[in-house]
Each structure stands twice: as structure tokens, then as C-alpha cells.
CSV table of C-alpha atoms in Angstrom, one decimal:
chain,number,residue,atom,x,y,z
A,697,MET,CA,18.7,36.8,20.3
A,698,LEU,CA,18.1,34.2,17.6
A,699,LYS,CA,21.2,32.1,16.7
A,700,THR,CA,21.6,28.7,15.0
A,701,ILE,CA,18.9,26.9,16.9
A,702,GLY,CA,16.5,29.8,16.8
A,703,LEU,CA,15.6,30.0,20.4
A,704,ASN,CA,14.6,33.6,21.2
A,705,GLN,CA,16.0,34.0,24.7
A,706,VAL,CA,14.0,37.2,25.4
A,707,VAL,CA,10.6,35.5,24.6
A,708,PHE,CA,11.6,32.3,26.4
A,709,ALA,CA,12.6,34.3,29.6
A,710,GLY,CA,9.3,36.1,29.4
A,711,ALA,CA,7.4,32.8,29.1
A,712,MET,CA,9.4,31.4,32.1
A,713,ILE,CA,8.4,34.3,34.2
A,714,SER,CA,4.8,34.1,33.1
A,715,MET,CA,4.7,30.3,34.0
A,716,LYS,CA,6.3,30.9,37.3
A,717,HIS,CA,3.9,33.7,38.2
A,718,SER,CA,0.8,31.4,37.0
A,719,ALA,CA,2.0,28.6,39.1
A,720,ASP,CA,2.5,30.8,42.4
A,721,ARG,CA,-1.1,32.1,41.9
A,722,ILE,CA,-2.7,28.7,42.2
A,723,ASN,CA,-4.6,29.2,45.4
A,724,THR,CA,-3.4,26.7,48.0
A,725,THR,CA,-3.7,29.0,51.0
A,726,ILE,CA,-7.0,27.8,52.4
A,727,ASP,CA,-6.7,24.8,54.6
A,728,GLY,CA,-10.4,24.4,55.4
A,729,TRP,CA,-13.0,25.6,57.8
A,730,THR,CA,-13.6,25.2,61.5
A,731,SER,CA,-17.1,24.5,62.6
A,732,MET,CA,-19.1,27.3,64.0
A,733,GLY,CA,-21.6,25.0,65.6
A,734,GLU,CA,-23.4,24.0,62.5
A,735,LYS,CA,-24.6,20.4,62.2
A,736,SER,CA,-25.0,19.3,58.8
A,737,ASP,CA,-23.9,16.0,57.2
A,738,VAL,CA,-23.7,17.9,53.9
A,739,PHE,CA,-21.5,20.6,55.2
A,740,GLU,CA,-19.2,18.0,56.8
A,741,GLU,CA,-18.9,16.1,53.7
A,742,TYR,CA,-18.2,19.4,51.8
A,743,VAL,CA,-15.3,20.4,54.3
A,744,GLN,CA,-13.7,17.0,53.9
A,745,GLN,CA,-14.0,17.1,50.1
A,746,PHE,CA,-12.6,20.7,50.1
A,747,GLY,CA,-9.7,19.5,52.1
A,748,ARG,CA,-9.0,16.8,49.7
A,749,LEU,CA,-9.2,19.3,46.9
A,750,GLN,CA,-6.6,21.6,48.6
A,751,ILE,CA,-4.2,18.6,48.9
A,752,ILE,CA,-4.6,17.9,45.2
A,753,LEU,CA,-4.0,21.6,44.3
A,754,LYS,CA,-0.9,21.8,46.5
A,755,ASN,CA,0.4,18.6,44.8
A,756,TYR,CA,-0.4,20.0,41.2
A,757,GLN,CA,1.3,23.3,42.2
A,758,LEU,CA,4.4,21.5,43.2
A,759,LEU,CA,4.3,19.3,39.9
A,760,VAL,CA,3.8,22.4,37.8
A,761,LYS,CA,6.7,24.2,39.5
A,762,SER,CA,9.0,21.1,39.1
A,763,ASP,CA,8.0,21.0,35.3
A,764,ILE,CA,8.7,24.7,34.9
A,765,GLU,CA,12.2,24.3,36.5
A,766,LYS,CA,12.9,21.4,34.1
A,767,ILE,CA,11.8,23.4,31.1
A,768,ASN,CA,14.0,26.2,32.3
A,769,LYS,CA,17.1,24.0,32.6
A,770,ILE,CA,16.4,22.6,29.1
A,771,GLY,CA,16.1,26.2,27.8
A,772,ASP,CA,19.5,26.9,29.5
A,773,LYS,CA,21.1,23.9,27.8
A,774,LEU,CA,19.7,24.9,24.5
A,775,VAL,CA,21.3,28.3,24.8
A,776,GLU,CA,24.6,26.7,25.8
A,777,LYS,CA,24.4,24.4,22.7
A,778,ASP,CA,23.4,27.4,20.5
A,779,GLN,CA,26.4,29.3,21.5
A,780,LEU,CA,28.7,26.3,20.8
A,781,LEU,CA,27.1,25.9,17.4
A,782,THR,CA,27.4,29.6,16.6
A,783,LYS,CA,31.1,29.4,17.4
A,784,LEU,CA,31.6,26.4,15.1
A,785,TRP,CA,29.9,28.0,12.2
A,786,LYS,CA,32.0,31.2,12.4
């Protein structure tokens, strides 16, 4: 519902749900591979780099989720201020 500030709560809530869903879908479930007997320097380097990539993705996911929560809190505050302003103008 649009009021004084003009924040559409329905659209905002939908955007928040979409952002949370996207953050949850960042694939951080694969921890790496165990050797099946292969002896390759290239494969070992790949496994190490993949492990580093997974750590980066996990940290990225945590940061994204943290930002989403901050955005949600700001949206809640805007709704509160909007309600106060609406009461003042009536």
C-alpha cells in the first residue's frame, strides 16, 4: 500500500522473498573431492583452487544474507515512518 513515502509494501515484500531465495540458492554444498587414486599435479591444484572457491562462495553468501537482512530492517523502519507521517497528515 502506497502512503506518504511511497513504499509499496507488497512489491518490497516480494523483492525480499526473491532476494532471500536467490541467496539460499548459491551452491555452497560441495566441499571438494577425495582422491580416487589419481596422481596428477593439475588435478591436485584444481582441487585446492576449488576448495578456495567454495570458501569464497560461503563468505559471499553470508555477506549477501547479511545485506538482505539490513535492507529488510530498513524497509521495516520506512514502513513505520510512513505510518507516522500518514497519521500526522490526517
